[in-house]
Tab-separated table of C-alpha atoms in Angstrom:
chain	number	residue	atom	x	y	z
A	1105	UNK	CA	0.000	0.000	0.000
A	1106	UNK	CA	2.548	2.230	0.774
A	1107	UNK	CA	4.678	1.414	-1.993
A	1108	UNK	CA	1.158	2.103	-4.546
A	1109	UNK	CA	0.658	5.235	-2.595
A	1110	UNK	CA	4.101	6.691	-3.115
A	1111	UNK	CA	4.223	5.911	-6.989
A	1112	UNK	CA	0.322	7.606	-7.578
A	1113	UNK	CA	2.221	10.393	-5.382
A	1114	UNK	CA	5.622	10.745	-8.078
A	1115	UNK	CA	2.903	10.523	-10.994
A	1116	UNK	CA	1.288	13.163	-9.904
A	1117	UNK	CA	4.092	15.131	-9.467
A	1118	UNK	CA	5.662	14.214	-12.598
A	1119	UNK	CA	2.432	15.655	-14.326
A	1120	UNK	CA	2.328	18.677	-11.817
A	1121	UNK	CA	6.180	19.521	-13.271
A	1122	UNK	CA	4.839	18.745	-17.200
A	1123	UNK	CA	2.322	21.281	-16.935
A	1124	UNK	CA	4.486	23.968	-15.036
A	1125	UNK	CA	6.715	23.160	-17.803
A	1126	UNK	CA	4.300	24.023	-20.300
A	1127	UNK	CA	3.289	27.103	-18.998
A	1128	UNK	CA	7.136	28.808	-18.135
A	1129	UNK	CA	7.539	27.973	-21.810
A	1130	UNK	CA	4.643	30.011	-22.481
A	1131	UNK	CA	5.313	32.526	-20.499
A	1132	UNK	CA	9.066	32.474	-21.619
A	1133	UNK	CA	7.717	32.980	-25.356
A	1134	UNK	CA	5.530	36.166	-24.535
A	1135	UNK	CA	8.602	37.461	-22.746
A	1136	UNK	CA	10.413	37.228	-26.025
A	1137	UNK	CA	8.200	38.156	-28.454
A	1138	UNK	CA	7.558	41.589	-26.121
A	1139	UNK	CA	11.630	41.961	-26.301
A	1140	UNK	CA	11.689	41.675	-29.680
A	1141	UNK	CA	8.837	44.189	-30.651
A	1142	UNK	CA	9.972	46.709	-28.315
A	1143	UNK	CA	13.608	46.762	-30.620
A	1144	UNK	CA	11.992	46.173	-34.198
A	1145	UNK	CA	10.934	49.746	-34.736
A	1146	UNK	CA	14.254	50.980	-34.595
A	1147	UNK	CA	15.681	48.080	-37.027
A	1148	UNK	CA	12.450	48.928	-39.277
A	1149	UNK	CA	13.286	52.667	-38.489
A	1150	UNK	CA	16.828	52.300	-40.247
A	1151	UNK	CA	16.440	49.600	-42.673
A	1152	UNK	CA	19.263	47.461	-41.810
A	1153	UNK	CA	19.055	44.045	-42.233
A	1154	UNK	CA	21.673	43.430	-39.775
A	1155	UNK	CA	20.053	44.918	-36.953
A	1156	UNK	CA	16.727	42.533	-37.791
A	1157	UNK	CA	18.383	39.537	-37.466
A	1158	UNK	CA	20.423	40.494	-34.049
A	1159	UNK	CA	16.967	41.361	-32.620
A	1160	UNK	CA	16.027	38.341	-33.236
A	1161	UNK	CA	18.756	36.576	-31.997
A	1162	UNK	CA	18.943	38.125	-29.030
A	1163	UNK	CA	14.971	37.108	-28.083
A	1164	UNK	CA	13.650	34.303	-29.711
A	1165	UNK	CA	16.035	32.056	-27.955
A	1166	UNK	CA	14.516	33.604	-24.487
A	1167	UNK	CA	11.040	30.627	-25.487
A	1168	UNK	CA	13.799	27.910	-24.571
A	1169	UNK	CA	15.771	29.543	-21.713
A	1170	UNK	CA	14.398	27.112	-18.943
A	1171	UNK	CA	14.853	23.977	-21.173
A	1172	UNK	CA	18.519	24.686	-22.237
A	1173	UNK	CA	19.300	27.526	-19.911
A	1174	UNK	CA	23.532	27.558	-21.183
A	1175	UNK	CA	23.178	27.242	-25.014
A	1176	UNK	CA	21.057	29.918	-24.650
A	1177	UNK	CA	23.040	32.232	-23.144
A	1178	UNK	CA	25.753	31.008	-25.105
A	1179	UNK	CA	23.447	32.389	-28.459
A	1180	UNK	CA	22.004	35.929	-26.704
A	1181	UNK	CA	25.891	36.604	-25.576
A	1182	UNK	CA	27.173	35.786	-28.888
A	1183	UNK	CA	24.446	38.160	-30.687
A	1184	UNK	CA	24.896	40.980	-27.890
A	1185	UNK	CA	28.686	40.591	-29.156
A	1186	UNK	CA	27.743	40.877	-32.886
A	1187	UNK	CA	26.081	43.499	-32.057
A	1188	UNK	CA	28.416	45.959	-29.953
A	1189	UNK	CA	30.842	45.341	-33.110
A	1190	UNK	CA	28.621	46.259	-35.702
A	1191	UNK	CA	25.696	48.437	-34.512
A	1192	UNK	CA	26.405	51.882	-32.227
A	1193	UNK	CA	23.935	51.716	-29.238
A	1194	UNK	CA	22.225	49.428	-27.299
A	1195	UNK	CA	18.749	47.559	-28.226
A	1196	UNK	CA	15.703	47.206	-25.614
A	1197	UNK	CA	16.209	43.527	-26.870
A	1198	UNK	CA	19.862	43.319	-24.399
A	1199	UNK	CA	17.681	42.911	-21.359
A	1200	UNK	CA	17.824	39.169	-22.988
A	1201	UNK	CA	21.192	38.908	-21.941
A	1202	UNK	CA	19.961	39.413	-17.866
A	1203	UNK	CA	17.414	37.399	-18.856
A	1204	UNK	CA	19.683	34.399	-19.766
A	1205	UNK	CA	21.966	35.225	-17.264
A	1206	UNK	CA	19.378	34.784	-14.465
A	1207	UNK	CA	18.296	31.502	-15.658
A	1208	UNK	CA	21.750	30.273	-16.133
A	1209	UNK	CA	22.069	31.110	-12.193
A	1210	UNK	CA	18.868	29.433	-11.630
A	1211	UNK	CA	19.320	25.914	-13.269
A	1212	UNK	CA	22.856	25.406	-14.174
A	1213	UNK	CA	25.932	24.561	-12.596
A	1214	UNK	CA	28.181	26.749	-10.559
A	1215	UNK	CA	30.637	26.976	-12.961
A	1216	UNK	CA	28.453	27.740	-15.568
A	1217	UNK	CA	27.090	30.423	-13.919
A	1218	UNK	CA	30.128	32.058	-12.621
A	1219	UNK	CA	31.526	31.846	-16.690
A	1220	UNK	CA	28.461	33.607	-17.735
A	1221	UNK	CA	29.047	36.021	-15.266
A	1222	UNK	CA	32.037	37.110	-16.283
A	1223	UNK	CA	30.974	36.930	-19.832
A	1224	UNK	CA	28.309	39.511	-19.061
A	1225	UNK	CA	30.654	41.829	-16.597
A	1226	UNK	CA	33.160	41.466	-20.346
A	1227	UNK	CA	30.251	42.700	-22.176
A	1228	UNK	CA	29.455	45.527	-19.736
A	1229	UNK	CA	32.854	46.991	-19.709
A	1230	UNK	CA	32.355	47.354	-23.543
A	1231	UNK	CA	29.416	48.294	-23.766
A	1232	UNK	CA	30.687	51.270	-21.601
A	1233	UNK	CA	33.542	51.648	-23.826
A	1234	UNK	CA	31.876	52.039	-26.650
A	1235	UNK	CA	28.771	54.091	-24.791
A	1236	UNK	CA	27.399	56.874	-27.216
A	1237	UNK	CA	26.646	59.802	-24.769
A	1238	UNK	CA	30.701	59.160	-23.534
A	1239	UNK	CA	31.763	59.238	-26.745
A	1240	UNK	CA	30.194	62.900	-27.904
A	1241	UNK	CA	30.245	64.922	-24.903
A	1242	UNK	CA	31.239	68.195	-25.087
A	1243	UNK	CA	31.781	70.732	-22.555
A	1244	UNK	CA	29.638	73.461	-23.073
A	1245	UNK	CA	32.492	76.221	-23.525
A	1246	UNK	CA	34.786	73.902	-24.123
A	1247	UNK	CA	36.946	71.265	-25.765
A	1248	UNK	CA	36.568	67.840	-25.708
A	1249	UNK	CA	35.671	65.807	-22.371
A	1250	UNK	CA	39.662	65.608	-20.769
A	1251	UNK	CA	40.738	61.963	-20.228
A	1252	UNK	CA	40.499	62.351	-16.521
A	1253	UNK	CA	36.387	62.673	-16.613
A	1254	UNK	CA	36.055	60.252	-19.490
A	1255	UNK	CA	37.446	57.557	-17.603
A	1256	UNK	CA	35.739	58.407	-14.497
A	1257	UNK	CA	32.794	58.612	-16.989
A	1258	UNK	CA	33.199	55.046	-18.203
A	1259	UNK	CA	33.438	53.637	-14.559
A	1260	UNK	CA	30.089	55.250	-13.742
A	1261	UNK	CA	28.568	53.637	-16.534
A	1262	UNK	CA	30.087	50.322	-15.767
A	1263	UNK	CA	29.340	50.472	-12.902
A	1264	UNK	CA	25.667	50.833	-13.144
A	1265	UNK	CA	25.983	48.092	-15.934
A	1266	UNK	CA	27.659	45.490	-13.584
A	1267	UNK	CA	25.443	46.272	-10.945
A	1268	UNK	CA	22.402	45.290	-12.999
A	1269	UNK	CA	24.427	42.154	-14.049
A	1270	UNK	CA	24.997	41.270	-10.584
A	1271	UNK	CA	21.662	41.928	-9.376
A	1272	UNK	CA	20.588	39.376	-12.100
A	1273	UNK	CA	23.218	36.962	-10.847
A	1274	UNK	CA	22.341	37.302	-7.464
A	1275	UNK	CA	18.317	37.424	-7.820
A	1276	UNK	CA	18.777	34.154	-9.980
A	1277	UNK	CA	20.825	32.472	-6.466
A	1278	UNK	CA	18.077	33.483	-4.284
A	1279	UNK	CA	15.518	31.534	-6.452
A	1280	UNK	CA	17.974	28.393	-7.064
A	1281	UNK	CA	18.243	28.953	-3.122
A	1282	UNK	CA	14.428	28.993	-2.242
A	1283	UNK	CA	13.196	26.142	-4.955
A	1284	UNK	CA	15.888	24.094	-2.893
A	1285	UNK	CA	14.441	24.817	0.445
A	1286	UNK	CA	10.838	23.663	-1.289
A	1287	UNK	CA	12.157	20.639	-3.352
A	1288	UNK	CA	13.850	19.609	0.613
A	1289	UNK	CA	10.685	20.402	2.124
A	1290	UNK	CA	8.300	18.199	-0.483
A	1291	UNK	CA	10.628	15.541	-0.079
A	1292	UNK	CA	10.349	15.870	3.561
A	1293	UNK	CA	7.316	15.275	3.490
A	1294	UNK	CA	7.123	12.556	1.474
A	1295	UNK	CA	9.448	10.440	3.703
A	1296	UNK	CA	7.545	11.673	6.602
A	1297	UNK	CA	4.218	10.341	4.766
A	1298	UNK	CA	6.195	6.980	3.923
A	1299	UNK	CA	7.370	6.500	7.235
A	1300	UNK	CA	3.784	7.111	8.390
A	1301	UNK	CA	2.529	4.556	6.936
A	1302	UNK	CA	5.223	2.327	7.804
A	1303	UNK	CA	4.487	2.984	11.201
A	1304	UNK	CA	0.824	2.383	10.517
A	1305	UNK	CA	1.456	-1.024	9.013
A	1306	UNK	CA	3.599	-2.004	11.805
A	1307	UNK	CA	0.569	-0.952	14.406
A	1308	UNK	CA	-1.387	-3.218	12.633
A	1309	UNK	CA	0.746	-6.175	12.443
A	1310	UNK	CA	1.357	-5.789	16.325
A	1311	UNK	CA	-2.564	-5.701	16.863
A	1312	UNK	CA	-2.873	-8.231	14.646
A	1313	UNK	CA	0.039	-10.645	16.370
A	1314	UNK	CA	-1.463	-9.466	19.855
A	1315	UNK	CA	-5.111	-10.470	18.832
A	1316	UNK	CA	-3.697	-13.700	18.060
A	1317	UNK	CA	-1.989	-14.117	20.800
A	1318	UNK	CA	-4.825	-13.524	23.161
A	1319	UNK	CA	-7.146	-15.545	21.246
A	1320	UNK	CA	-4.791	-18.604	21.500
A	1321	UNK	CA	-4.375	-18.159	24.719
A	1322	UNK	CA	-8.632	-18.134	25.594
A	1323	UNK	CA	-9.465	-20.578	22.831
A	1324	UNK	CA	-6.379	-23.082	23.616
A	1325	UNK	CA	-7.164	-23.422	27.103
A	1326	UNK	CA	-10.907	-23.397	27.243
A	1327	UNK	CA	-10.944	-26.405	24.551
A	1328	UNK	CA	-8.023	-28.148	26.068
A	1329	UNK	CA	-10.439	-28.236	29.383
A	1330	UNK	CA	-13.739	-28.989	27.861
A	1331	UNK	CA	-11.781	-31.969	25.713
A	1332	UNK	CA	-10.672	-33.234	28.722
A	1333	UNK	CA	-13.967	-33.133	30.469
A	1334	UNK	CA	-15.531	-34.717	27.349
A	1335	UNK	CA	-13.266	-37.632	27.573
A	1336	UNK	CA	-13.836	-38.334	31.069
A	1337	UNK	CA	-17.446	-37.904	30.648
A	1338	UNK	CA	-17.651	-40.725	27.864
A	1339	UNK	CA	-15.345	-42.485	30.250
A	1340	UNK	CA	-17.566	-42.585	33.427
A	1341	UNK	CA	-20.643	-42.361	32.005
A	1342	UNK	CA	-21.215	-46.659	32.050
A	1343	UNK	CA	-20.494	-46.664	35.716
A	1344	UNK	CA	-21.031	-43.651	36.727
A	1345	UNK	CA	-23.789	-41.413	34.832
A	1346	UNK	CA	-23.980	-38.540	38.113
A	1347	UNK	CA	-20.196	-37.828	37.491
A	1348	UNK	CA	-20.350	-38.149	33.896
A	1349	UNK	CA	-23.632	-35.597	34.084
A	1350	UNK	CA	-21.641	-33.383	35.988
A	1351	UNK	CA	-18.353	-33.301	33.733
A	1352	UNK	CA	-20.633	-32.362	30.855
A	1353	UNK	CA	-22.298	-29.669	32.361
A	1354	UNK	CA	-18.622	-28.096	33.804
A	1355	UNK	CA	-17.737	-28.513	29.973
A	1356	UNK	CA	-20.698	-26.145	28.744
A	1357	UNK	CA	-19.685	-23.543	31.428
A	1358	UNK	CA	-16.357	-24.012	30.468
A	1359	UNK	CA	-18.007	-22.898	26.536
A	1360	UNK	CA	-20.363	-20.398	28.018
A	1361	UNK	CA	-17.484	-18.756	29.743
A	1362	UNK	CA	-14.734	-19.036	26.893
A	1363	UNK	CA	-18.027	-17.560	24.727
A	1364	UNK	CA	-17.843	-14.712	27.456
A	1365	UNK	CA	-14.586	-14.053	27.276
A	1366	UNK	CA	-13.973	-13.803	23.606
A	1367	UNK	CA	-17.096	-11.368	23.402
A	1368	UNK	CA	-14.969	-9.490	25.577
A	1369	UNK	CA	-12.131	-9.255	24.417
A	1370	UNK	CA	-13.797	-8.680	20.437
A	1371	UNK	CA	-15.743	-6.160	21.774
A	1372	UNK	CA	-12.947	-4.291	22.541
A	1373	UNK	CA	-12.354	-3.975	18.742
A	1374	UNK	CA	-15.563	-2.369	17.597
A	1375	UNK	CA	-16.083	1.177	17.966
A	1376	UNK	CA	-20.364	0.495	18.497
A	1377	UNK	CA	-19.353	-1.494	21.875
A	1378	UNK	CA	-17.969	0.911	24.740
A	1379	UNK	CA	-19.138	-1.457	27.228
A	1380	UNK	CA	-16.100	-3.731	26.339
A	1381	UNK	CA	-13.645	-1.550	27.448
A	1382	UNK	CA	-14.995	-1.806	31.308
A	1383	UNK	CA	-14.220	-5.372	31.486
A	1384	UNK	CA	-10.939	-5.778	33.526
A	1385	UNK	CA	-8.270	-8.318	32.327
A	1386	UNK	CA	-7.521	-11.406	34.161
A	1387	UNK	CA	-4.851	-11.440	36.623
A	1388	UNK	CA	-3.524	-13.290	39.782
A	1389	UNK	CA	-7.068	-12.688	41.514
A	1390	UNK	CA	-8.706	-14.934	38.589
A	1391	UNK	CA	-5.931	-17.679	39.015
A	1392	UNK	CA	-8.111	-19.382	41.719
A	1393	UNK	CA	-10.878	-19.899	39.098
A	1394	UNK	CA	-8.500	-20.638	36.393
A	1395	UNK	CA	-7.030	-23.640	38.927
A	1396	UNK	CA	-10.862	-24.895	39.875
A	1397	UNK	CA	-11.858	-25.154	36.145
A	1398	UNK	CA	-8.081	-27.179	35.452
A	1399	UNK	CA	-9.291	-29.471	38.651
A	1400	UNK	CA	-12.731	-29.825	36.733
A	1401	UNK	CA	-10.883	-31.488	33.725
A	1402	UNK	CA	-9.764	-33.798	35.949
A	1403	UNK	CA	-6.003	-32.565	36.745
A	1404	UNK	CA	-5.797	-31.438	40.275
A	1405	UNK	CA	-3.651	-28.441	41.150
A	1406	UNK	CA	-2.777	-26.802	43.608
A	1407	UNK	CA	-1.981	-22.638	44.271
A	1408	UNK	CA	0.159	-20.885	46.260
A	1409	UNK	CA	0.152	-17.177	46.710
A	1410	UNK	CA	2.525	-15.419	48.718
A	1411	UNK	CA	3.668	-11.783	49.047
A	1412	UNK	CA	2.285	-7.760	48.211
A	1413	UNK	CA	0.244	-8.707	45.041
A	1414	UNK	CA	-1.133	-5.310	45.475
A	1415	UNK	CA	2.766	-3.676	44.455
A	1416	UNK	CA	2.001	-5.443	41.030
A	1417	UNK	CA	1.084	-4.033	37.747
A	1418	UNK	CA	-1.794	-5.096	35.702
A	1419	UNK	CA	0.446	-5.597	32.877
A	1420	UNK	CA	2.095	-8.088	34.827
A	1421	UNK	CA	-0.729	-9.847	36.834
A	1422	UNK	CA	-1.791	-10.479	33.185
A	1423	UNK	CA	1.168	-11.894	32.102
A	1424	UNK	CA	1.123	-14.099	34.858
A	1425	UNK	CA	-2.059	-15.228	34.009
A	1426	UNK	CA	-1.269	-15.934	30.520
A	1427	UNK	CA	1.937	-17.666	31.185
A	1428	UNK	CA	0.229	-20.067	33.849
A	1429	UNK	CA	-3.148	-20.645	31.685
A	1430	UNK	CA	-0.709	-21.774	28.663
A	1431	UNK	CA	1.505	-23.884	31.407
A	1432	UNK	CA	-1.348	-25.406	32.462
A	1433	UNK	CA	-3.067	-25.723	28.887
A	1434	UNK	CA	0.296	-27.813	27.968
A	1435	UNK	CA	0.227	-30.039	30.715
A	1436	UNK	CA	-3.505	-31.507	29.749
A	1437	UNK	CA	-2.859	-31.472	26.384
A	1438	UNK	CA	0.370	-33.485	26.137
A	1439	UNK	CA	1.540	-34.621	29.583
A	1440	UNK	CA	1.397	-38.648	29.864
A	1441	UNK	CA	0.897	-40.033	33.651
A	1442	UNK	CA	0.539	-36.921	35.599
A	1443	UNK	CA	-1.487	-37.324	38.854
A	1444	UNK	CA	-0.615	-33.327	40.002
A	1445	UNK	CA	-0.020	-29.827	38.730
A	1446	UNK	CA	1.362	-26.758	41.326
A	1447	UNK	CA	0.920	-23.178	40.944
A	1448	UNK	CA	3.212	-20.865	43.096
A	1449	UNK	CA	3.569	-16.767	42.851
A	1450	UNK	CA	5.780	-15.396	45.385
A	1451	UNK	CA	6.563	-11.143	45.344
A	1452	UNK	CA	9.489	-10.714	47.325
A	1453	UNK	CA	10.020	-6.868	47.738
A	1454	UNK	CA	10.713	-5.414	43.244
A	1455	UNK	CA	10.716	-9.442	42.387
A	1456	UNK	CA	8.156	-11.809	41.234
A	1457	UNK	CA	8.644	-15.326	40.790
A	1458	UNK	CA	6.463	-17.617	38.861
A	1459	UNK	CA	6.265	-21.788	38.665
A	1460	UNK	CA	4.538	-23.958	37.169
A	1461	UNK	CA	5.457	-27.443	37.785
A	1462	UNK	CA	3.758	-30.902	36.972
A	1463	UNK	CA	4.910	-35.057	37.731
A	1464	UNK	CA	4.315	-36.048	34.170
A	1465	UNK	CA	6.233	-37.334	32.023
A	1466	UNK	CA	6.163	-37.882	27.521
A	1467	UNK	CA	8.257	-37.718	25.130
A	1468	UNK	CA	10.744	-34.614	23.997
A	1469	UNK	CA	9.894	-32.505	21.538
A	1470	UNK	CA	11.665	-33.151	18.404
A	1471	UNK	CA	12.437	-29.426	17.729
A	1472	UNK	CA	14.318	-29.307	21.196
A	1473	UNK	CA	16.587	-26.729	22.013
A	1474	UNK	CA	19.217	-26.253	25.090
A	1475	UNK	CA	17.745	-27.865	28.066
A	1476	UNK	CA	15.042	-29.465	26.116
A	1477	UNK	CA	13.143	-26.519	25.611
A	1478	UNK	CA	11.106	-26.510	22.677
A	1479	UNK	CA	12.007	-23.862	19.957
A	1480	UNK	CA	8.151	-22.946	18.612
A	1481	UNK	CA	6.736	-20.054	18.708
A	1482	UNK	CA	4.433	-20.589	22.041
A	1483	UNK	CA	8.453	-20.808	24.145
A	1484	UNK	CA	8.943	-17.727	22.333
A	1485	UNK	CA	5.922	-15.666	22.960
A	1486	UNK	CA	6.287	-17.086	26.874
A	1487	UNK	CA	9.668	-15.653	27.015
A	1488	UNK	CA	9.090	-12.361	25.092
A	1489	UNK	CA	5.395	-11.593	27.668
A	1490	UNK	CA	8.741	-12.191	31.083
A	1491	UNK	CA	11.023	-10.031	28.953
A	1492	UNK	CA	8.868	-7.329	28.914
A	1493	UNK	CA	8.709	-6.349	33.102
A	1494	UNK	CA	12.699	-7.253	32.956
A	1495	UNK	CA	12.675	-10.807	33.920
A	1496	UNK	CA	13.537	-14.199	31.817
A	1497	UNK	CA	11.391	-17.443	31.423
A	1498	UNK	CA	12.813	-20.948	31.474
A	1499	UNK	CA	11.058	-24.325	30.583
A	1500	UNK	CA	12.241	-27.797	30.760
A	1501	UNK	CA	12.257	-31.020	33.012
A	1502	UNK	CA	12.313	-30.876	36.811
A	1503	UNK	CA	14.262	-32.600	38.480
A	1504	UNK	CA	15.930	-36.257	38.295
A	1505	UNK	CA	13.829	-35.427	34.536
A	1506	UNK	CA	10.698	-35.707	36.635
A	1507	UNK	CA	7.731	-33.672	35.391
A	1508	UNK	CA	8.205	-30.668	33.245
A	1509	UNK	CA	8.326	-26.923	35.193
A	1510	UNK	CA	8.218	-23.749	33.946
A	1511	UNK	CA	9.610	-20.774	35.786
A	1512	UNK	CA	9.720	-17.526	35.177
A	1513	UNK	CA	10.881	-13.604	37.109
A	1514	UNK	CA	10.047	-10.240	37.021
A	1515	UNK	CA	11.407	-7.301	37.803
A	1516	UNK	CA	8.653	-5.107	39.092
A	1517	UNK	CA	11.216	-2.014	39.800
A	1518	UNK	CA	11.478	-0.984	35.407
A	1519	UNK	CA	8.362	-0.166	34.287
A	1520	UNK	CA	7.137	-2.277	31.817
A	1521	UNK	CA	8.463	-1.299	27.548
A	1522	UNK	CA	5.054	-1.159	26.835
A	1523	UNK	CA	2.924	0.027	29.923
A	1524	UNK	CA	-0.166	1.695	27.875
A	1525	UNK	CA	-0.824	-1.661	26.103
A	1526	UNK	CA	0.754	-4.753	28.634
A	1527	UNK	CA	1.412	-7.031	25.961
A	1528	UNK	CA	4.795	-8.483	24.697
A	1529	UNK	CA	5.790	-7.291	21.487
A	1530	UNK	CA	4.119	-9.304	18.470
A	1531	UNK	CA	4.711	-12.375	17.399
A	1532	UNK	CA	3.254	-14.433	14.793
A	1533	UNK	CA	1.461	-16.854	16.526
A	1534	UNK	CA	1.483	-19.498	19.788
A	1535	UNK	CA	2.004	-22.388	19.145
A	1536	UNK	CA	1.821	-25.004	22.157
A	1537	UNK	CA	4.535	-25.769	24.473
A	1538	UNK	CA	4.796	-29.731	24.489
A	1539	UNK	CA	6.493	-30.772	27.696
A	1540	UNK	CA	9.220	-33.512	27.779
């Protein structure tokens, strides 16, 4: 999208530029043809032929000064210098030669420029040379103008000359100077706009991978539970109908409730459902139910609480939650011969501890890591929800290979990375954590 957005963006310009084009072309040719009927009277004036054609060299190039801004210069200056050798006078028609000069300072190089500076400073000098008014001044009782005031004449004209060649020169800078500041400023903005929506597409992903995360975590566990209360429903119901009666109906509140919970949490996502947002997320208070509804499914557990809960974050009772819901979630899924699960939080002053430990045992996963930990993505997302309050998460066998425990710390002193939204940062997907 971005990549679409930025290319309609550089068409648009392009086609912005081609019709700017067209019109300083336009406006470039009016220019010329005013230049060049201002100085035909005097060429029609004095039939010469000569005069005519300089005219029109000196201004009909001005129609293509912006799209070859040097060659023509090059063609006014060389028709200004015809014309200083072969007609007395100036034209209205050298104001082409500023003309040029300006745009020369506008779009070419430096060196360019500075050359057709000096060009036009050359021309000025002659052109007060060679200045009529210099050349037949008398004094009124008098002879001829003495050498002294002639040549402080000539500097007086030059000077006024060079100073409107200059002014040219440095007019044409200050517009080279200020389209820069504009072309720095669009393209500004045009990274800022890219890296906008950069940033955008990255918010979504991380809602996206966060969604998931969360959903996993509700849908994984509540199945995992009402599975297991299935299967030991069809498994007592020949002897014992009562128990099997009652493991069904814990496995429809176990629905009704993951039913609740996702409505919750969706709700949170649609603008026409404010009520969502009230609905507090679990924490260590709810881990009490969450162990009663693992006993229900037939693995009994046991909790143990110890400590100020009431120095912890949100952020992190949720993470607690999460990481002891998947824990747990793992052990009914793919534990073989466990008879016992144990829950303990302790908060010892800034640190929180976390365990999860089980007497199962199975077989290792085949993607195992160091320590037997498995690689996928549901060891990952455990490990990135501790690294986030400043702690680490480990997972593997207990001991003598006993069991499988997961334990994990935090470091409630450093606020959490992301304390507005306490969730690790995104990650694909979970993927379950198969104990050895």
């Amino acid at each position: 999208m971005t990549g679409k957005r930025f290319d309609l963006t550089s068409l648009r310009g392009l086609a912005t530029s081609a019709g700017r084009g067209r019109y300083a072309v336009a406006v470039d040719a009016v220019v010329a043809l005013l230049l060049m009927f201002l100085s035909l009277g005097r060429a029609f004036a004095s039939h010469s032929a000569i005069l005519l054609v300089l005219t029109v060299g000196l201004t009909v190039p001005l129609a293509l000064r912006r799209i070859a801004p040097f060659p023509v210069f090059c063609v006014v200056a060389g028709s200004a210098f015809v014309q200083w050798l072969t007609v007395q006078g100036g034209l209205p028609s050298d104001l082409a030669v500023l003309l040029a000069l300006h745009t020369v300072a506008v779009h070419c190089r430096r060196a360019q420029t500075w050359l057709a500076y000096a060009v036009c400073e050359l021309g000025a000098l002659l052109a007060a040379l060679s200045w009529p008014d210099l050349a037949n001044r008398r004094f009124e009782n008098g002879p001829v103008i003495s050498p002294t005031d002639a040549a402080f004449d000539i500097v007086k004209v030059f000077l006024l000359f060079s100073g409107t060649v200059t002014a040219a020169l440095v007019l044409g800078f200050n517009v080279r100077a200020r389209r820069g500041r504009l072309a720095n400023l669009e393209q500004r903005a045009l990274d800022l706009e890219r890296q906008r929506d950069q940033q955008a597409a990255l918010a979504v992903a991380e809602e996206r991978s966060r969604i998931a995360r969360e959903m996993h975590d509700i849908v994984t566990h509540n199945l995992s539970v009402m599975v297991a209360l299935a299967d030991g429903a069809v498994y007592a119901n020949p002897h014992s109908p009562d128990r099997a009666t009652a493991a069904m109906r814990q496995s429809a509140e176990t629905g009704r409730q993951a039913l609740t919970d996702m409505r919750r949490f969706l709700g949170v996502l649609r603008a026409d459902e404010p009520e969502a947002l009230r609905h507090p997320q679990p924490g260590i208070g709810q881990l009490e139910a969450l162990v009663r509804q693992v006993r229900a499914a037939g693995l009994p557990t046991g909790l143990s609480v110890s400590g100020a809960m009431e120095s912890v974050s949100p952020g992190a009772q949720l993470t607690v939650y999460r990481l002891v819901q998947e824990s747990l979630t793992n052990t009914l899924k793919h534990a073989v011969g466990v008879s016992g699960a144990r829950v303990t939080v302790r908060v010892d002053g800034a640190a929180m501890t976390l365990e999860v430990t089980d007497d199962g045992h199975g077989t290792a996963p085949s993607d195992s890591g160091s320590h037997g930990q498995s690689q996928g993505h549901g060891l990952i997302g455990m490990r990135e929800r501790a690294a986030a309050f400043g702690g680490g998460l480990t997972a593997g066998p207990g001991p003598g290979g006993r069991g499988w425990r997961v334990s994990a710390t935090f470091d409630l002193a450093e606020p959490a990375p992301e304390a507005a939204a306490p969730e690790p940062a995104p990650q694909p997907d979970t993927a379950e954590l198969e104990p050895a």
